[in-house]
mmCIF file of C-alpha atoms in Angstrom:
data_model
loop_
_atom_site.group_PDB
_atom_site.id
_atom_site.type_symbol
_atom_site.label_atom_id
_atom_site.label_comp_id
_atom_site.label_asym_id
_atom_site.label_seq_id
_atom_site.Cartn_x
_atom_site.Cartn_y
_atom_site.Cartn_z
ATOM 1 C CA UNK A 107 68.245 18.688 -120.308
ATOM 2 C CA UNK A 108 70.719 20.564 -118.122
ATOM 3 C CA UNK A 109 72.936 18.755 -115.644
ATOM 4 C CA UNK A 110 70.976 18.199 -112.437
ATOM 5 C CA UNK A 111 72.520 18.290 -108.977
ATOM 6 C CA UNK A 112 70.511 16.242 -106.469
ATOM 7 C CA UNK A 113 73.218 15.876 -103.803
ATOM 8 C CA UNK A 114 72.264 18.880 -101.671
ATOM 9 C CA UNK A 115 72.810 16.968 -98.415
ATOM 10 C CA UNK A 116 76.503 16.605 -99.302
ATOM 11 C CA UNK A 117 77.133 20.255 -100.178
ATOM 12 C CA UNK A 118 75.234 23.116 -101.769
ATOM 13 C CA UNK A 119 76.094 25.520 -104.588
ATOM 14 C CA UNK A 120 77.067 29.007 -103.479
ATOM 15 C CA UNK A 121 74.244 31.538 -103.280
ATOM 16 C CA UNK A 122 74.770 34.272 -105.897
ATOM 17 C CA UNK A 123 74.468 37.093 -103.346
ATOM 18 C CA UNK A 124 76.976 35.388 -101.071
ATOM 19 C CA UNK A 125 79.381 34.876 -103.962
ATOM 20 C CA UNK A 126 79.228 38.547 -104.956
ATOM 21 C CA UNK A 127 79.865 39.719 -101.396
ATOM 22 C CA UNK A 128 82.814 37.345 -100.943
ATOM 23 C CA UNK A 129 84.364 38.438 -104.250
ATOM 24 C CA UNK A 130 84.160 42.071 -103.194
ATOM 25 C CA UNK A 131 85.772 41.304 -99.836
ATOM 26 C CA UNK A 132 88.514 39.287 -101.525
ATOM 27 C CA UNK A 133 89.372 42.295 -103.680
ATOM 28 C CA UNK A 134 89.177 45.063 -101.088
ATOM 29 C CA UNK A 135 89.782 43.675 -97.582
ATOM 30 C CA UNK A 136 93.159 42.147 -96.796
ATOM 31 C CA UNK A 137 94.277 43.423 -93.394
ATOM 32 C CA UNK A 138 95.068 41.047 -90.555
ATOM 33 C CA UNK A 139 92.181 41.333 -88.038
ATOM 34 C CA UNK A 140 94.662 41.258 -85.157
ATOM 35 C CA UNK A 141 96.407 44.402 -86.394
ATOM 36 C CA UNK A 142 95.474 47.744 -84.827
ATOM 37 C CA UNK A 143 95.774 49.831 -87.999
ATOM 38 C CA UNK A 144 92.715 50.718 -90.097
ATOM 39 C CA UNK A 145 93.270 47.874 -92.568
ATOM 40 C CA UNK A 146 93.237 45.306 -89.776
ATOM 41 C CA UNK A 147 90.316 46.915 -88.006
ATOM 42 C CA UNK A 148 88.252 46.843 -91.205
ATOM 43 C CA UNK A 149 88.750 43.072 -91.279
ATOM 44 C CA UNK A 150 87.882 42.852 -87.578
ATOM 45 C CA UNK A 151 84.670 44.814 -88.091
ATOM 46 C CA UNK A 152 83.553 42.396 -90.826
ATOM 47 C CA UNK A 153 84.174 39.409 -88.554
ATOM 48 C CA UNK A 154 82.100 40.912 -85.779
ATOM 49 C CA UNK A 155 79.335 41.943 -88.175
ATOM 50 C CA UNK A 156 79.102 38.337 -89.392
ATOM 51 C CA UNK A 157 79.116 37.058 -85.831
ATOM 52 C CA UNK A 158 76.169 39.345 -85.070
ATOM 53 C CA UNK A 159 74.362 38.200 -88.239
ATOM 54 C CA UNK A 160 74.647 34.561 -87.241
ATOM 55 C CA UNK A 161 73.706 35.211 -83.614
ATOM 56 C CA UNK A 162 70.662 37.229 -84.664
ATOM 57 C CA UNK A 163 69.596 34.536 -87.149
ATOM 58 C CA UNK A 164 69.853 31.759 -84.555
ATOM 59 C CA UNK A 165 68.768 33.822 -81.501
ATOM 60 C CA UNK A 166 71.867 33.687 -79.361
ATOM 61 C CA UNK A 167 74.566 36.112 -78.206
ATOM 62 C CA UNK A 168 77.372 37.080 -80.596
ATOM 63 C CA UNK A 169 79.835 36.125 -77.857
ATOM 64 C CA UNK A 170 78.490 32.560 -78.026
ATOM 65 C CA UNK A 171 79.583 32.062 -81.663
ATOM 66 C CA UNK A 172 83.092 30.771 -82.449
ATOM 67 C CA UNK A 173 84.226 30.528 -86.081
ATOM 68 C CA UNK A 174 85.866 27.279 -87.202
ATOM 69 C CA UNK A 175 86.742 25.565 -90.474
ATOM 70 C CA UNK A 176 83.517 23.528 -90.397
ATOM 71 C CA UNK A 177 81.472 21.046 -88.403
ATOM 72 C CA UNK A 178 84.275 18.483 -88.181
ATOM 73 C CA UNK A 179 86.465 20.963 -86.329
ATOM 74 C CA UNK A 180 83.571 22.212 -84.197
ATOM 75 C CA UNK A 181 82.729 18.668 -83.133
ATOM 76 C CA UNK A 182 86.359 17.951 -82.314
ATOM 77 C CA UNK A 183 86.588 21.096 -80.209
ATOM 78 C CA UNK A 184 83.600 20.071 -78.098
ATOM 79 C CA UNK A 185 84.457 16.426 -77.490
ATOM 80 C CA UNK A 186 88.188 16.892 -76.989
ATOM 81 C CA UNK A 187 87.831 20.164 -75.130
ATOM 82 C CA UNK A 188 85.223 18.960 -72.635
ATOM 83 C CA UNK A 189 85.869 15.280 -71.938
ATOM 84 C CA UNK A 190 88.695 13.875 -69.852
ATOM 85 C CA UNK A 191 89.771 10.455 -68.632
ATOM 86 C CA UNK A 192 87.031 8.841 -66.545
ATOM 87 C CA UNK A 193 84.170 10.752 -68.193
ATOM 88 C CA UNK A 194 81.319 9.058 -70.052
ATOM 89 C CA UNK A 195 80.006 10.156 -73.451
ATOM 90 C CA UNK A 196 76.658 9.131 -74.945
ATOM 91 C CA UNK A 197 76.340 9.460 -78.708
ATOM 92 C CA UNK A 198 74.635 7.580 -81.542
ATOM 93 C CA UNK A 199 75.946 4.820 -83.762
ATOM 94 C CA UNK A 200 75.034 6.744 -86.927
ATOM 95 C CA UNK A 201 76.793 10.026 -86.221
ATOM 96 C CA UNK A 202 79.099 11.651 -88.763
ATOM 97 C CA UNK A 203 82.704 10.349 -88.626
ATOM 98 C CA UNK A 204 83.614 13.712 -87.058
ATOM 99 C CA UNK A 205 81.879 12.390 -83.940
ATOM 100 C CA UNK A 206 82.348 8.622 -84.254
ATOM 101 C CA UNK A 207 86.076 8.691 -84.994
ATOM 102 C CA UNK A 208 86.724 11.274 -82.285
ATOM 103 C CA UNK A 209 84.784 9.154 -79.788
ATOM 104 C CA UNK A 210 86.794 6.067 -80.762
ATOM 105 C CA UNK A 211 90.018 8.003 -80.256
ATOM 106 C CA UNK A 212 88.838 9.261 -76.875
ATOM 107 C CA UNK A 213 88.093 5.687 -75.780
ATOM 108 C CA UNK A 214 91.823 4.970 -76.130
ATOM 109 C CA UNK A 215 92.430 7.760 -73.616
ATOM 110 C CA UNK A 216 90.172 6.343 -70.922
ATOM 111 C CA UNK A 217 86.876 8.005 -71.813
ATOM 112 C CA UNK A 218 83.868 5.690 -71.789
ATOM 113 C CA UNK A 219 81.468 5.871 -74.741
ATOM 114 C CA UNK A 220 77.963 4.481 -75.280
ATOM 115 C CA UNK A 221 76.746 4.302 -78.888
ATOM 116 C CA UNK A 222 72.943 4.372 -79.139
ATOM 117 C CA UNK A 223 71.514 2.667 -82.214
ATOM 118 C CA UNK A 224 68.541 4.164 -84.073
ATOM 119 C CA UNK A 225 65.207 2.350 -83.914
ATOM 120 C CA UNK A 226 63.569 0.780 -86.965
ATOM 121 C CA UNK A 227 62.293 4.220 -88.021
ATOM 122 C CA UNK A 228 65.766 5.744 -87.987
ATOM 123 C CA UNK A 229 65.265 7.747 -84.768
ATOM 124 C CA UNK A 230 67.394 7.830 -81.622
ATOM 125 C CA UNK A 231 65.115 7.037 -78.685
ATOM 126 C CA UNK A 232 65.306 9.312 -75.668
ATOM 127 C CA UNK A 233 64.511 6.268 -73.508
ATOM 128 C CA UNK A 234 67.581 4.436 -74.842
ATOM 129 C CA UNK A 235 69.697 7.481 -74.005
ATOM 130 C CA UNK A 236 68.246 7.800 -70.517
ATOM 131 C CA UNK A 237 68.850 4.126 -69.755
ATOM 132 C CA UNK A 238 72.511 4.543 -70.776
ATOM 133 C CA UNK A 239 73.216 7.400 -68.359
ATOM 134 C CA UNK A 240 75.829 6.689 -65.695
ATOM 135 C CA UNK A 241 77.109 8.626 -62.693
ATOM 136 C CA UNK A 242 80.075 9.819 -64.773
ATOM 137 C CA UNK A 243 78.086 10.824 -67.893
ATOM 138 C CA UNK A 244 79.499 14.211 -68.883
ATOM 139 C CA UNK A 245 78.097 14.800 -72.384
ATOM 140 C CA UNK A 246 75.286 13.657 -74.695
ATOM 141 C CA UNK A 247 76.004 14.358 -78.366
ATOM 142 C CA UNK A 248 73.274 13.415 -80.863
ATOM 143 C CA UNK A 249 72.970 14.750 -84.418
ATOM 144 C CA UNK A 250 69.841 16.807 -85.083
ATOM 145 C CA UNK A 251 69.164 15.368 -88.545
ATOM 146 C CA UNK A 252 70.800 12.189 -89.815
ATOM 147 C CA UNK A 253 72.634 12.979 -93.032
ATOM 148 C CA UNK A 254 72.005 9.564 -94.601
ATOM 149 C CA UNK A 255 68.312 9.131 -93.797
ATOM 150 C CA UNK A 256 67.110 12.669 -93.128
ATOM 151 C CA UNK A 257 65.424 11.476 -89.915
ATOM 152 C CA UNK A 258 64.922 14.210 -87.313
ATOM 153 C CA UNK A 259 65.891 13.264 -83.778
ATOM 154 C CA UNK A 260 63.934 14.542 -80.721
ATOM 155 C CA UNK A 261 66.723 16.920 -79.739
ATOM 156 C CA UNK A 262 64.585 19.329 -77.634
ATOM 157 C CA UNK A 263 63.328 16.410 -75.512
ATOM 158 C CA UNK A 264 66.833 14.963 -75.180
ATOM 159 C CA UNK A 265 68.164 18.334 -74.041
ATOM 160 C CA UNK A 266 65.362 18.814 -71.504
ATOM 161 C CA UNK A 267 66.057 15.395 -70.027
ATOM 162 C CA UNK A 268 69.814 16.000 -69.911
ATOM 163 C CA UNK A 269 69.424 19.418 -68.285
ATOM 164 C CA UNK A 270 67.336 17.881 -65.511
ATOM 165 C CA UNK A 271 70.229 15.510 -64.825
ATOM 166 C CA UNK A 272 72.901 18.238 -65.126
ATOM 167 C CA UNK A 273 74.502 16.644 -68.201
ATOM 168 C CA UNK A 274 75.990 18.767 -70.979
ATOM 169 C CA UNK A 275 74.503 18.493 -74.469
ATOM 170 C CA UNK A 276 75.838 18.930 -77.991
ATOM 171 C CA UNK A 277 74.193 18.515 -81.384
ATOM 172 C CA UNK A 278 75.619 18.446 -84.883
ATOM 173 C CA UNK A 279 72.955 20.587 -86.597
ATOM 174 C CA UNK A 280 74.605 20.716 -90.000
ATOM 175 C CA UNK A 281 71.549 19.340 -91.853
ATOM 176 C CA UNK A 282 69.067 21.601 -90.049
ATOM 177 C CA UNK A 283 70.027 25.189 -90.884
ATOM 178 C CA UNK A 284 67.894 26.736 -93.605
ATOM 179 C CA UNK A 285 65.498 23.793 -93.669
ATOM 180 C CA UNK A 286 63.646 24.443 -90.442
ATOM 181 C CA UNK A 287 63.431 27.349 -87.953
ATOM 182 C CA UNK A 288 65.946 27.175 -85.111
ATOM 183 C CA UNK A 289 65.914 29.182 -81.889
ATOM 184 C CA UNK A 290 69.031 28.254 -79.944
ATOM 185 C CA UNK A 291 67.971 30.200 -76.862
ATOM 186 C CA UNK A 292 64.742 28.220 -76.578
ATOM 187 C CA UNK A 293 66.532 24.971 -77.406
ATOM 188 C CA UNK A 294 68.793 25.493 -74.370
ATOM 189 C CA UNK A 295 71.594 23.345 -75.790
ATOM 190 C CA UNK A 296 75.148 23.732 -74.489
ATOM 191 C CA UNK A 297 76.998 23.283 -77.791
ATOM 192 C CA UNK A 298 75.826 23.272 -81.419
ATOM 193 C CA UNK A 299 77.838 22.849 -84.644
ATOM 194 C CA UNK A 300 77.020 24.251 -88.103
ATOM 195 C CA UNK A 301 78.758 24.623 -91.484
ATOM 196 C CA UNK A 302 77.998 27.192 -94.195
ATOM 197 C CA UNK A 303 78.372 24.890 -97.193
ATOM 198 C CA UNK A 304 75.244 22.963 -96.217
ATOM 199 C CA UNK A 305 73.047 26.025 -96.759
ATOM 200 C CA UNK A 306 74.433 27.767 -99.866
ATOM 201 C CA UNK A 307 77.414 29.337 -98.158
ATOM 202 C CA UNK A 308 81.148 28.805 -98.737
ATOM 203 C CA UNK A 309 83.073 25.636 -97.963
ATOM 204 C CA UNK A 310 85.796 25.601 -95.340
ATOM 205 C CA UNK A 311 83.985 27.761 -92.790
ATOM 206 C CA UNK A 312 81.753 26.787 -89.875
ATOM 207 C CA UNK A 313 80.793 27.854 -86.403
ATOM 208 C CA UNK A 314 80.403 26.452 -82.938
ATOM 209 C CA UNK A 315 77.766 27.767 -80.532
ATOM 210 C CA UNK A 316 78.975 27.652 -76.935
ATOM 211 C CA UNK A 317 76.315 28.572 -74.403
ATOM 212 C CA UNK A 318 77.439 31.283 -71.987
ATOM 213 C CA UNK A 319 78.994 29.772 -68.892
ATOM 214 C CA UNK A 320 80.384 26.701 -70.636
ATOM 215 C CA UNK A 321 84.149 26.335 -70.908
ATOM 216 C CA UNK A 322 86.235 24.207 -73.245
ATOM 217 C CA UNK A 323 89.916 23.407 -72.940
ATOM 218 C CA UNK A 324 91.951 24.520 -75.933
ATOM 219 C CA UNK A 325 92.709 21.733 -78.388
ATOM 220 C CA UNK A 326 94.935 23.922 -80.581
ATOM 221 C CA UNK A 327 97.582 26.366 -79.472
ATOM 222 C CA UNK A 328 98.537 29.510 -81.330
ATOM 223 C CA UNK A 329 97.768 33.188 -81.516
ATOM 224 C CA UNK A 330 94.705 33.140 -79.303
ATOM 225 C CA UNK A 331 92.024 34.027 -81.841
ATOM 226 C CA UNK A 332 88.383 33.060 -81.190
ATOM 227 C CA UNK A 333 88.792 33.013 -77.415
ATOM 228 C CA UNK A 334 91.908 30.825 -77.695
ATOM 229 C CA UNK A 335 89.796 27.984 -79.093
ATOM 230 C CA UNK A 336 90.593 28.445 -82.777
ATOM 231 C CA UNK A 337 93.997 30.108 -83.244
ATOM 232 C CA UNK A 338 95.099 31.279 -86.673
ATOM 233 C CA UNK A 339 94.465 34.267 -88.920
ATOM 234 C CA UNK A 340 90.749 34.369 -89.664
ATOM 235 C CA UNK A 341 89.224 33.490 -93.051
ATOM 236 C CA UNK A 342 87.599 36.882 -93.683
ATOM 237 C CA UNK A 343 85.815 36.128 -96.997
ATOM 238 C CA UNK A 344 84.543 32.821 -95.631
ATOM 239 C CA UNK A 345 83.286 34.376 -92.405
ATOM 240 C CA UNK A 346 81.570 37.199 -94.289
ATOM 241 C CA UNK A 347 80.004 34.688 -96.669
ATOM 242 C CA UNK A 348 78.796 32.535 -93.782
ATOM 243 C CA UNK A 349 77.212 35.520 -92.069
ATOM 244 C CA UNK A 350 75.142 36.434 -95.109
ATOM 245 C CA UNK A 351 74.371 32.803 -95.995
ATOM 246 C CA UNK A 352 73.067 32.155 -92.470
ATOM 247 C CA UNK A 353 70.869 35.241 -92.565
ATOM 248 C CA UNK A 354 69.422 34.300 -95.963
ATOM 249 C CA UNK A 355 68.934 30.664 -94.968
ATOM 250 C CA UNK A 356 67.058 31.409 -91.769
ATOM 251 C CA UNK A 357 64.956 34.244 -93.218
ATOM 252 C CA UNK A 358 63.704 31.933 -95.971
ATOM 253 C CA UNK A 359 63.719 28.622 -94.070
ATOM 254 C CA UNK A 360 59.949 28.171 -93.946
ATOM 255 C CA UNK A 361 59.418 29.211 -97.562
ATOM 256 C CA UNK A 362 62.175 26.928 -98.806
ATOM 257 C CA UNK A 363 60.969 24.021 -96.666
ATOM 258 C CA UNK A 364 57.473 24.359 -98.134
ATOM 259 C CA UNK A 365 58.799 24.391 -101.698
ATOM 260 C CA UNK A 366 61.130 21.437 -101.103
ATOM 261 C CA UNK A 367 58.332 19.380 -99.546
ATOM 262 C CA UNK A 368 56.157 20.064 -102.602
ATOM 263 C CA UNK A 369 58.962 18.904 -104.892
ATOM 264 C CA UNK A 370 59.527 15.796 -102.771
ATOM 265 C CA UNK A 371 55.820 14.934 -102.951
ATOM 266 C CA UNK A 372 55.901 15.456 -106.716
ATOM 267 C CA UNK A 373 58.888 13.118 -106.974
ATOM 268 C CA UNK A 374 57.090 10.384 -105.026
ATOM 269 C CA UNK A 375 53.890 10.890 -107.039
ATOM 270 C CA UNK A 376 55.836 10.577 -110.299
ATOM 271 C CA UNK A 377 57.509 7.360 -109.149
ATOM 272 C CA UNK A 378 54.094 5.940 -108.344
ATOM 273 C CA UNK A 379 52.552 7.153 -111.608
ATOM 274 C CA UNK A 380 55.291 5.475 -113.611
ATOM 275 C CA UNK A 381 54.988 2.276 -111.528
ATOM 276 C CA UNK A 382 58.633 2.404 -110.458
ATOM 277 C CA UNK A 383 59.293 0.011 -107.607
ATOM 278 C CA UNK A 384 61.017 1.638 -104.641
ATOM 279 C CA UNK A 385 61.168 1.738 -100.864
ATOM 280 C CA UNK A 386 61.613 4.977 -98.902
ATOM 281 C CA UNK A 387 63.618 4.416 -95.710
ATOM 282 C CA UNK A 388 63.164 6.175 -92.371
ATOM 283 C CA UNK A 389 60.341 8.182 -90.833
ATOM 284 C CA UNK A 390 59.960 11.696 -89.393
ATOM 285 C CA UNK A 391 62.321 12.911 -92.093
ATOM 286 C CA UNK A 392 63.572 16.337 -93.037
ATOM 287 C CA UNK A 393 61.896 17.169 -96.383
ATOM 288 C CA UNK A 394 64.296 16.945 -99.278
ATOM 289 C CA UNK A 395 66.505 14.109 -98.004
ATOM 290 C CA UNK A 396 65.312 10.811 -99.461
ATOM 291 C CA UNK A 397 67.042 7.530 -98.695
ATOM 292 C CA UNK A 398 65.489 5.262 -101.266
ATOM 293 C CA UNK A 399 65.939 1.623 -102.291
ATOM 294 C CA UNK A 400 65.481 0.531 -105.911
ATOM 295 C CA UNK A 401 65.464 -3.288 -105.868
ATOM 296 C CA UNK A 402 66.676 -3.947 -109.424
ATOM 297 C CA UNK A 403 70.039 -2.184 -109.453
ATOM 298 C CA UNK A 404 73.019 -1.691 -107.162
ATOM 299 C CA UNK A 405 73.089 1.761 -105.637
ATOM 300 C CA UNK A 406 76.670 2.368 -106.721
ATOM 301 C CA UNK A 407 75.787 1.347 -110.276
ATOM 302 C CA UNK A 408 72.729 3.587 -110.308
ATOM 303 C CA UNK A 409 74.795 6.575 -109.140
ATOM 304 C CA UNK A 410 77.218 6.040 -112.025
ATOM 305 C CA UNK A 411 74.466 5.568 -114.616
ATOM 306 C CA UNK A 412 72.687 8.717 -113.453
ATOM 307 C CA UNK A 413 75.989 10.570 -113.608
ATOM 308 C CA UNK A 414 76.341 9.558 -117.280
ATOM 309 C CA UNK A 415 73.020 11.362 -117.821
ATOM 310 C CA UNK A 416 74.308 14.460 -115.999
ATOM 311 C CA UNK A 417 72.460 13.764 -112.735
ATOM 312 C CA UNK A 418 74.253 13.753 -109.377
ATOM 313 C CA UNK A 419 72.972 11.715 -106.424
ATOM 314 C CA UNK A 420 74.885 9.813 -103.744
ATOM 315 C CA UNK A 421 75.362 6.207 -102.706
ATOM 316 C CA UNK A 422 74.640 6.173 -98.994
ATOM 317 C CA UNK A 423 76.730 3.126 -98.151
ATOM 318 C CA UNK A 424 80.381 3.266 -97.192
ATOM 319 C CA UNK A 425 82.928 2.036 -99.718
ATOM 320 C CA UNK A 426 86.265 0.435 -99.000
ATOM 321 C CA UNK A 427 88.872 -0.225 -101.683
ATOM 322 C CA UNK A 428 86.212 0.124 -104.356
ATOM 323 C CA UNK A 429 84.045 -2.619 -102.844
ATOM 324 C CA UNK A 430 80.606 -1.473 -101.706
ATOM 325 C CA UNK A 431 79.561 -2.453 -98.218
ATOM 326 C CA UNK A 432 76.045 -2.300 -96.789
ATOM 327 C CA UNK A 433 75.421 0.756 -94.634
ATOM 328 C CA UNK A 434 75.221 -0.039 -90.927
ATOM 329 C CA UNK A 435 72.514 2.603 -90.628
ATOM 330 C CA UNK A 436 70.323 0.786 -93.118
ATOM 331 C CA UNK A 437 71.016 -2.601 -91.555
ATOM 332 C CA UNK A 438 69.873 -1.165 -88.209
ATOM 333 C CA UNK A 439 66.584 -0.248 -89.875
ATOM 334 C CA UNK A 440 66.042 -3.903 -90.779
ATOM 335 C CA UNK A 441 67.161 -3.780 -94.403
ATOM 336 C CA UNK A 442 69.012 -6.821 -95.700
ATOM 337 C CA UNK A 443 72.549 -6.525 -97.065
ATOM 338 C CA UNK A 444 71.122 -6.747 -100.577
ATOM 339 C CA UNK A 445 68.578 -3.975 -99.962
ATOM 340 C CA UNK A 446 71.192 -1.735 -98.389
ATOM 341 C CA UNK A 447 73.453 -2.157 -101.398
ATOM 342 C CA UNK A 448 70.591 -1.105 -103.673
ATOM 343 C CA UNK A 449 69.943 2.165 -101.871
ATOM 344 C CA UNK A 450 70.846 5.734 -102.846
ATOM 345 C CA UNK A 451 70.283 9.188 -101.368
ATOM 346 C CA UNK A 452 68.526 11.872 -103.392
ATOM 347 C CA UNK A 453 68.485 15.353 -101.860
ATOM 348 C CA UNK A 454 66.469 18.315 -103.152
ATOM 349 C CA UNK A 455 67.369 21.992 -102.797
ATOM 350 C CA UNK A 456 65.803 25.426 -102.989
ATOM 351 C CA UNK A 457 66.835 26.012 -106.616
ATOM 352 C CA UNK A 458 65.190 22.883 -108.034
ATOM 353 C CA UNK A 459 62.074 23.127 -110.209
ATOM 354 C CA UNK A 460 59.217 20.834 -111.123
ATOM 355 C CA UNK A 461 60.847 20.261 -114.514
ATOM 356 C CA UNK A 462 63.994 19.053 -112.723
ATOM 357 C CA UNK A 463 61.895 16.492 -110.861
ATOM 358 C CA UNK A 464 60.212 15.326 -114.076
ATOM 359 C CA UNK A 465 63.612 14.950 -115.758
ATOM 360 C CA UNK A 466 65.020 13.009 -112.808
ATOM 361 C CA UNK A 467 62.123 10.546 -112.737
ATOM 362 C CA UNK A 468 62.172 10.086 -116.512
ATOM 363 C CA UNK A 469 65.856 9.155 -116.450
ATOM 364 C CA UNK A 470 65.298 6.860 -113.465
ATOM 365 C CA UNK A 471 62.529 5.129 -115.392
ATOM 366 C CA UNK A 472 64.767 4.762 -118.429
ATOM 367 C CA UNK A 473 67.503 3.151 -116.333
ATOM 368 C CA UNK A 474 65.382 1.043 -113.979
ATOM 369 C CA UNK A 475 62.928 -0.283 -116.533
ATOM 370 C CA UNK A 476 65.578 -1.375 -119.002
ATOM 371 C CA UNK A 477 66.257 -5.013 -118.321
ATOM 372 C CA UNK A 478 69.854 -4.576 -119.430
ATOM 373 C CA UNK A 479 70.421 -2.127 -116.624
ATOM 374 C CA UNK A 480 69.361 -4.521 -113.874
ATOM 375 C CA UNK A 481 72.277 -5.449 -111.721
ATOM 376 C CA UNK A 482 71.701 -8.314 -109.236
ATOM 377 C CA UNK A 483 73.965 -8.573 -106.220
#
């Protein structure tokens, strides 16, 4: 059995076509895009080609795409560049730290923040958001797909409601690209963050969609690249790789989603066939992201035992100083501390096969059904 990587939601392997293109650019393109000579202008042309690729793939204007180092930076640019003392931000309690920690920092600067908790199904309720709106509410930022549960939030409905009340909207869509069609123009969102490494592109490169007419204050100062929002010499190979990765991801989104759903259903069927006890958490999930509780072993222990068999999954709970703590997300769903500690995340990608699923379930059965492997809390 080959090593099996089932941690797609954390980061994806690099698409072969993207890798080849980036290698070629690394070898042949080295000019500074801000230079006016032909070497610099060749770099500039590649940046703008990639910007057009991404805009075309997501149905927006090239001028609305700003390149960043990833979603964390994009999120920071929106929250810090838009909000000022006295403003009110609405976000969710299970956002990525790139939202939560920024919001906590902004609170120290006089910005009010409301943290909406997910319901028992793992979804952020539009009614809870609407009831939290104040006269000074400036921005609503809710992640499109929760990275721990895979639950899909009603972002189009949230945006429609916010637009009626003249409130700006932002969504961290990092877990959406390549898994589901996305038409930014129809979505009518003000700001949207993505990162290439979540859909078989390179790490260290992302983008921020800024709807025409919206302005952000600069958080960083420097040479003025990317409309003064992201100064610094551009990462040409990364940008080129992201452009192609985005095009590939969106062109094949429906096909890949269908395949991944079939593999997920096979995984669940195999667990049932082998009488493995489990609990799948969350509803209205993105196919391929499974937050799953196995009651006879600690999640952290199961991750390590699977790793010894060459299988990579993730432990969804936060860890501090080596001591596992129950995930707040799972506790909000009604799981006990013990159940939360016995939960892992398995995420399936476009390159997986049926044989990979069979191998994964067979190893899980070997671990979970061996009484010596059971690990009570």
